[in-house]
CSV table of C-alpha atoms and ligand atoms in Angstrom, one decimal:
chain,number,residue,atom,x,y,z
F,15,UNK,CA,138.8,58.4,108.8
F,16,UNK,CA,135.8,59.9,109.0
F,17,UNK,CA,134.0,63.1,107.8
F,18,UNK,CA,133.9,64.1,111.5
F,19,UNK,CA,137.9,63.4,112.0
F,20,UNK,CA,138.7,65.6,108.9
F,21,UNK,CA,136.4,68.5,109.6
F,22,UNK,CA,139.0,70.7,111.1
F,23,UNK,CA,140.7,71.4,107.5
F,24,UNK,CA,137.9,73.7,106.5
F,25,UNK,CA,138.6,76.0,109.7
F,26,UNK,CA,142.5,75.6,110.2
F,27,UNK,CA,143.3,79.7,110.3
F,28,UNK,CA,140.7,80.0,112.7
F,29,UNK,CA,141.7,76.7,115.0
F,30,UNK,CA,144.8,78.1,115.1
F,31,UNK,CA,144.2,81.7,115.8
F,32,UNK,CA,141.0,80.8,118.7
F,33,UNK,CA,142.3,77.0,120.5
F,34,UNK,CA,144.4,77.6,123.5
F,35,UNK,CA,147.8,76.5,122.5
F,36,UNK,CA,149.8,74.2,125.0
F,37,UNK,CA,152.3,75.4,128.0
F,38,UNK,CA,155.8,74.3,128.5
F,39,UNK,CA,155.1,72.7,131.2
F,40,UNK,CA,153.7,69.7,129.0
F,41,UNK,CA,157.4,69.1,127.7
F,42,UNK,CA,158.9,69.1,131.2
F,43,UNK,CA,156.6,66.5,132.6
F,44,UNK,CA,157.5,64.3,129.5
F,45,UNK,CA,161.0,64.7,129.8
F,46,UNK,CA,161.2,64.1,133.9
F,47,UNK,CA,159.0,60.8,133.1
F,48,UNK,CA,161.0,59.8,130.7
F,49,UNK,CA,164.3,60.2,132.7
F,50,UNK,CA,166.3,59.4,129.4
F,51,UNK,CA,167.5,62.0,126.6
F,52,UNK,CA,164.3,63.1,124.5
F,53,UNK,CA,165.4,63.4,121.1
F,54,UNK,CA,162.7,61.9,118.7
F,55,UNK,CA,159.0,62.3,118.3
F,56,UNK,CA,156.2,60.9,116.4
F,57,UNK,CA,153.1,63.1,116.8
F,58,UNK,CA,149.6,61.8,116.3
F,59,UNK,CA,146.9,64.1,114.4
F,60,UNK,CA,149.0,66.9,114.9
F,61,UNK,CA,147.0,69.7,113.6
F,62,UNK,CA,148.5,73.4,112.9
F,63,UNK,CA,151.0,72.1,115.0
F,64,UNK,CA,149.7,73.7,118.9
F,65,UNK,CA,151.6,71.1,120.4
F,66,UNK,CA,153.9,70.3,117.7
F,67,UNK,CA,156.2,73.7,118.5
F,68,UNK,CA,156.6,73.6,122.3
F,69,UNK,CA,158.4,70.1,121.5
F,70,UNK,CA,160.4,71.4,118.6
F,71,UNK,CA,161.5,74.3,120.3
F,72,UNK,CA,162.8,72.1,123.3
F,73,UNK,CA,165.0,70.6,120.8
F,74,UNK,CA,163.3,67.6,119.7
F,75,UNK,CA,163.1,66.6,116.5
F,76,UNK,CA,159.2,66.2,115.7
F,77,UNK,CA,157.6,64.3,113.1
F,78,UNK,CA,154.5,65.6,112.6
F,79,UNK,CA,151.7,63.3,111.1
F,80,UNK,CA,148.2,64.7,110.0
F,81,UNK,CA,145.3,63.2,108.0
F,82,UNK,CA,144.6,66.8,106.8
F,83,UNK,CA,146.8,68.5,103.9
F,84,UNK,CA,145.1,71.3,105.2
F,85,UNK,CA,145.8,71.6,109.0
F,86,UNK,CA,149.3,70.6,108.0
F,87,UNK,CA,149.6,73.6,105.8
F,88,UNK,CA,149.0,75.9,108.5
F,89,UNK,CA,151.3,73.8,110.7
F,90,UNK,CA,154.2,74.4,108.4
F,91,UNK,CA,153.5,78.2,108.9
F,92,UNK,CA,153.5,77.9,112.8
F,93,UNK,CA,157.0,75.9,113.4
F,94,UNK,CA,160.2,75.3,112.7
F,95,UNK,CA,162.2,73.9,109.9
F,96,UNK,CA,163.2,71.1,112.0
F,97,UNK,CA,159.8,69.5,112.1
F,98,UNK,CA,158.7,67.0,109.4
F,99,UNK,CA,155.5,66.7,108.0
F,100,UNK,CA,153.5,63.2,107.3
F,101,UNK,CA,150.1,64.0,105.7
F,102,UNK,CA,148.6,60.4,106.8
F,103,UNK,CA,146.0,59.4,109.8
F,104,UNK,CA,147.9,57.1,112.0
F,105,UNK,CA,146.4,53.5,111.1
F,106,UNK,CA,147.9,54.8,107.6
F,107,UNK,CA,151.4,55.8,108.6
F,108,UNK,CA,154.3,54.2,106.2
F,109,UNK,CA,156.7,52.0,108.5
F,110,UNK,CA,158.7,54.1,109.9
F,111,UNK,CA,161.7,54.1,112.4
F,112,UNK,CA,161.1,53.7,116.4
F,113,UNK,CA,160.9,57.0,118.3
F,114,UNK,CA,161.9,57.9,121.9
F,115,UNK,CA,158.9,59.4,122.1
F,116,UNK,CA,155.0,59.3,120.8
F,117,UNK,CA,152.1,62.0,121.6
F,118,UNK,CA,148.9,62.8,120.5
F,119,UNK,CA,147.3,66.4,121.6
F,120,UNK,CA,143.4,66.4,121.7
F,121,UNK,CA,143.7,63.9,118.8
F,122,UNK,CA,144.1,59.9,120.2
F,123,UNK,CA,140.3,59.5,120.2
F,124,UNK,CA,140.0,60.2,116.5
F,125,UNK,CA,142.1,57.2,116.2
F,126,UNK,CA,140.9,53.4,115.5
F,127,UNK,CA,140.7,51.5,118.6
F,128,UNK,CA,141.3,48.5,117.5
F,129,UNK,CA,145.1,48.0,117.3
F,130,UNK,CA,145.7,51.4,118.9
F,131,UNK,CA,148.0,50.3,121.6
F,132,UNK,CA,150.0,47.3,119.2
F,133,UNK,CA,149.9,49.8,116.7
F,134,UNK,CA,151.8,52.8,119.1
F,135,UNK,CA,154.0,50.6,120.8
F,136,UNK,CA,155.9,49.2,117.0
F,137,UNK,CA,156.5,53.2,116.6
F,138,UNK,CA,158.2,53.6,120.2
F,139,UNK,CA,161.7,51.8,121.0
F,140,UNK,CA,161.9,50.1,124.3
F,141,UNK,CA,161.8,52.3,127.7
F,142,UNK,CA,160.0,55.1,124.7
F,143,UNK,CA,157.4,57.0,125.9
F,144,UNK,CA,153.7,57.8,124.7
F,145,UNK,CA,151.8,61.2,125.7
F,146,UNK,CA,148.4,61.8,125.7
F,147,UNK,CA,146.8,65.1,126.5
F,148,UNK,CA,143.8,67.3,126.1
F,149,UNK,CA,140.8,68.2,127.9
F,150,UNK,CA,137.6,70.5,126.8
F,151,UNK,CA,137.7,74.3,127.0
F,152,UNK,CA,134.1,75.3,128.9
F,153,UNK,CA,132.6,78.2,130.1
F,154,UNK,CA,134.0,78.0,134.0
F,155,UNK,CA,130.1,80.3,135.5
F,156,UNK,CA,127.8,77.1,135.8
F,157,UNK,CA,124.8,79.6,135.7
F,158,UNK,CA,126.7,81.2,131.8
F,159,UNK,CA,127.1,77.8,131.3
F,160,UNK,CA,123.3,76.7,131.8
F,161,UNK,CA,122.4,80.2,129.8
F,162,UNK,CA,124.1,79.1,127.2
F,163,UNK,CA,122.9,75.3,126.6
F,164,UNK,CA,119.2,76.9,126.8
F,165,UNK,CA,120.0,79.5,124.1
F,166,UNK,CA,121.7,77.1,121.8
F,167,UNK,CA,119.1,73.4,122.7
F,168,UNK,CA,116.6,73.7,120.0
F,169,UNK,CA,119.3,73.2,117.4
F,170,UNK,CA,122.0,71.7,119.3
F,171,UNK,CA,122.3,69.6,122.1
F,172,UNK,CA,125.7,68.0,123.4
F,173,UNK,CA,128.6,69.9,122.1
F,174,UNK,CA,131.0,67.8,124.3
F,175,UNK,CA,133.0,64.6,123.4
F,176,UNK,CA,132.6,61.7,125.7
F,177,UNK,CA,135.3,59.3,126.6
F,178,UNK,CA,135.7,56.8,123.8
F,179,UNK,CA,135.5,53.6,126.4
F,180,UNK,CA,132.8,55.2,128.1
F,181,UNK,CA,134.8,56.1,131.0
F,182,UNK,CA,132.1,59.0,133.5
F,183,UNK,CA,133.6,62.4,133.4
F,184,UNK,CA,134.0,62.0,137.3
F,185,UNK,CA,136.0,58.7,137.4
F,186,UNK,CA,139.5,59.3,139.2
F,187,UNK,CA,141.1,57.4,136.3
F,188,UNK,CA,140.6,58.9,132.8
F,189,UNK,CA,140.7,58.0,129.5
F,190,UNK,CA,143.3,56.8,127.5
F,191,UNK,CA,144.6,56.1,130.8
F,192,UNK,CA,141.7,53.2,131.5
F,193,UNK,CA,142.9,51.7,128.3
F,194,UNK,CA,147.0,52.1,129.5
F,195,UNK,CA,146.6,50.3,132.1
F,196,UNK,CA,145.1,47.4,130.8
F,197,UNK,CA,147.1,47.7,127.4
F,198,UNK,CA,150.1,44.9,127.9
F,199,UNK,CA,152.7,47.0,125.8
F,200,UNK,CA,152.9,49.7,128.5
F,201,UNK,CA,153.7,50.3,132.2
F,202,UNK,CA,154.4,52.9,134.7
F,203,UNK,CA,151.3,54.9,133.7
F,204,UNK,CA,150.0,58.3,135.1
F,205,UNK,CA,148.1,61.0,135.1
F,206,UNK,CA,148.6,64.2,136.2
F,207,UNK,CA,146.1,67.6,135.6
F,208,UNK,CA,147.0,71.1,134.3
F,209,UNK,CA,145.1,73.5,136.0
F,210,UNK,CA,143.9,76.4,133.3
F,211,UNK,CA,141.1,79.2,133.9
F,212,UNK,CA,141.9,81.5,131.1
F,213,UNK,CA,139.3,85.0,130.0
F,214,UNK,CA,139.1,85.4,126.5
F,215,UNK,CA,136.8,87.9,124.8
F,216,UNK,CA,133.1,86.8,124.2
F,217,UNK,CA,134.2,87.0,120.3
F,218,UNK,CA,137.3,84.4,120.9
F,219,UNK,CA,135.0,82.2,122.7
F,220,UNK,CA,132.7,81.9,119.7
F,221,UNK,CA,136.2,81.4,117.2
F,222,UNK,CA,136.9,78.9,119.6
F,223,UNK,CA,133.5,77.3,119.3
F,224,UNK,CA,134.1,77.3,115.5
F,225,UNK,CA,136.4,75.2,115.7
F,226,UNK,CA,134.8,72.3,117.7
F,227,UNK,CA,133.8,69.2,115.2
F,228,UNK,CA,129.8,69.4,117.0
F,229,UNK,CA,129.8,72.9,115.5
F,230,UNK,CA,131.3,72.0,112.4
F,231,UNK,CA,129.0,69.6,111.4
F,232,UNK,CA,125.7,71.6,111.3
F,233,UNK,CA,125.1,73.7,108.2
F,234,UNK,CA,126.2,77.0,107.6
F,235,UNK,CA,122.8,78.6,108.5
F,236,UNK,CA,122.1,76.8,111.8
F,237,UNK,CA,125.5,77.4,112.8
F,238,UNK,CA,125.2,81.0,112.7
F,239,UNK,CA,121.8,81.2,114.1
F,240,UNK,CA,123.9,78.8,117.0
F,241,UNK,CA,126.3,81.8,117.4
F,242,UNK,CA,124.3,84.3,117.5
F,243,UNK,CA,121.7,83.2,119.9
F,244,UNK,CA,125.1,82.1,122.3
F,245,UNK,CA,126.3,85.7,121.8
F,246,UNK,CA,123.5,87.2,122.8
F,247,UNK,CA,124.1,85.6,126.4
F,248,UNK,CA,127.8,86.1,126.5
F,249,UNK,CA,129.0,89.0,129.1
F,250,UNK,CA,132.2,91.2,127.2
F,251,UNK,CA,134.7,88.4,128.5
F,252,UNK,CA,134.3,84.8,129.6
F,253,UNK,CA,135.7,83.1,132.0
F,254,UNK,CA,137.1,79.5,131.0
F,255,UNK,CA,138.0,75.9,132.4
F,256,UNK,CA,140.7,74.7,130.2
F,257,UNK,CA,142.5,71.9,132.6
F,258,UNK,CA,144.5,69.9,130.7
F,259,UNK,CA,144.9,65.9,131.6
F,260,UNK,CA,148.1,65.1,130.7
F,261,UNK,CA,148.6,61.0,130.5
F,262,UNK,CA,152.4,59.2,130.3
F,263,UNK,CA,152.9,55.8,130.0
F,264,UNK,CA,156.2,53.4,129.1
F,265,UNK,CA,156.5,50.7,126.3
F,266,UNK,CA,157.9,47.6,127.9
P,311,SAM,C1,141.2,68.5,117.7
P,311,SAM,S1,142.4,68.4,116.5
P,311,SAM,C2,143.9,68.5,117.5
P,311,SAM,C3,145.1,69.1,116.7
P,311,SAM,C4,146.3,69.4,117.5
P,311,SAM,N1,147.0,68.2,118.0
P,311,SAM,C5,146.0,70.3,118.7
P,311,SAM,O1,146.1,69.8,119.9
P,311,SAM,O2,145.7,71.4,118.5
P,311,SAM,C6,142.4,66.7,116.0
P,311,SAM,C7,143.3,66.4,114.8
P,311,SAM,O3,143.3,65.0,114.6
P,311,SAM,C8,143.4,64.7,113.2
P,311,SAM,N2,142.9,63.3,113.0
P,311,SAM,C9,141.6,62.9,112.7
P,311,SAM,N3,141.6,61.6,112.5
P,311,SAM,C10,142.9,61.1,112.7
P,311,SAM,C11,143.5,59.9,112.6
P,311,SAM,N4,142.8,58.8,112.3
P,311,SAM,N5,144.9,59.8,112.8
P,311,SAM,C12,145.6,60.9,113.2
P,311,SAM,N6,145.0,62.1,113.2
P,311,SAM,C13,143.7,62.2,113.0
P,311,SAM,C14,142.5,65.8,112.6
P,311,SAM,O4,142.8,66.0,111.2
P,311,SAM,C15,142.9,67.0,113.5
P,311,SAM,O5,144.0,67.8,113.0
């Protein structure tokens, strides 16, 4: 794991006061996919738990796993008693029991790729299912947008994360679902997009930048001169693209 994976800890009030938490909606499409009674979870990376309590309260019994003591503290703040709490990154998890279902929430591509798919499939019983979702929060004005790469370039370029196989931004197939479908321990995979275009305050769109792992990893002093050059370009509110791409797929 790296230094990158684990910088959320430092920032886990603010992650979970500034990220856009997850709709309902998520759940459903899991549970009409999976046309079989949900009633176990294994989450991957699960953070303060964003994800972690729209399952839970749908009556599912989540284990929640975590490399950071840290994001799993605030977690334990944000969801029920029902949930349990593994503080391990998922190439470490003990052996465990098989699961009817396994998801991971803006956190599969800080996983290791090699073994990922063996490595989710042992955790899933037969017919189990495996959720992948996320997508990046940006600012939805192209010309804001453009303002605000120019007022931030000098000290940072590329705040975005690209897809871990290399898959373009534009392909009709995303990732993980280029991997699914090649991966022979799953079938039946698809993808499906959650439209979002929230307006948060100009202040809750910095938070939110606060919490991205390009931000995190410049020094204090850059970082704020980063902010405050963005602010300075920000309107009062800002318009957002928050889709979320929501992947399924079956273990054989
Ligand atoms: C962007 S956050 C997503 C948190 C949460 N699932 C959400 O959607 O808000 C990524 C999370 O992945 C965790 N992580 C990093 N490396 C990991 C690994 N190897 N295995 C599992 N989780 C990992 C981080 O600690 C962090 O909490």
């Amino acid at each position: 794991v790296t230094d990158r994976a684990l910088s959320f800890g430092a920032v886990a009030p603010a992650y979970e006061r500034f990220r856009l938490g997850y709709p309902d909606e998520i759940v459903d499409a899991v549970r009409a996919y999976a046309g079989h009674p949900v009633r176990t979870a294994l989450e991957i990376g699960a953070g303060t738990g964003k994800a972690t309590r729209r399952f839970a309260r749908g009556g599912i019994a989540v284990t929640a796993t975590d490399p950071d003591p840290a994001m799993l503290a605030e977690l334990r703040r944000q969801v029920p008693d029902s949930v349990t709490t593994v503080t391990a990154a998922f190439e470490q998890l003990p052996a465990g029991p098989s699961y009817d279902l396994v998801f991971a929430a803006a956190s599969l591509h800080w996983t290791a790729p090699i073994g990922r798919w063996s490595r989710i499939a042992a955790r899933l019983r037969p017919g189990g299912v495996f959720a992948a979702f996320g997508g990046e929060t940006r600012i939805a004005d192209p010309a804001l947008e453009r303002a605000v790469l120019a007022a931030r370039s000098s000290l940072l370029g590329d705040d975005s994360f690209p897809a871990p196989d290399g898959t373009p931004a534009d392909s009709p197939l995303q990732w993980p679902g280029t991997e699914l479908v090649r991966a022979e321990q799953f079938t039946d995979v698809r993808q499906s997009i959650l439209e979002r275009r929230p307006t948060v305050p100009a202040g809750d769109f910095i938070g939110l930048l606060s919490t991205v792992s390009a931000y995190l990893q410049l020094s204090e002093a850059i970082r704020s001169e980063v902010f405050a050059r963005i602010e300075r370009v920000l309107p009062e509110r800002v318009e957002l693209t928050a889709d979320i791409t929501l992947h399924l797929a079956r273990r054989c």
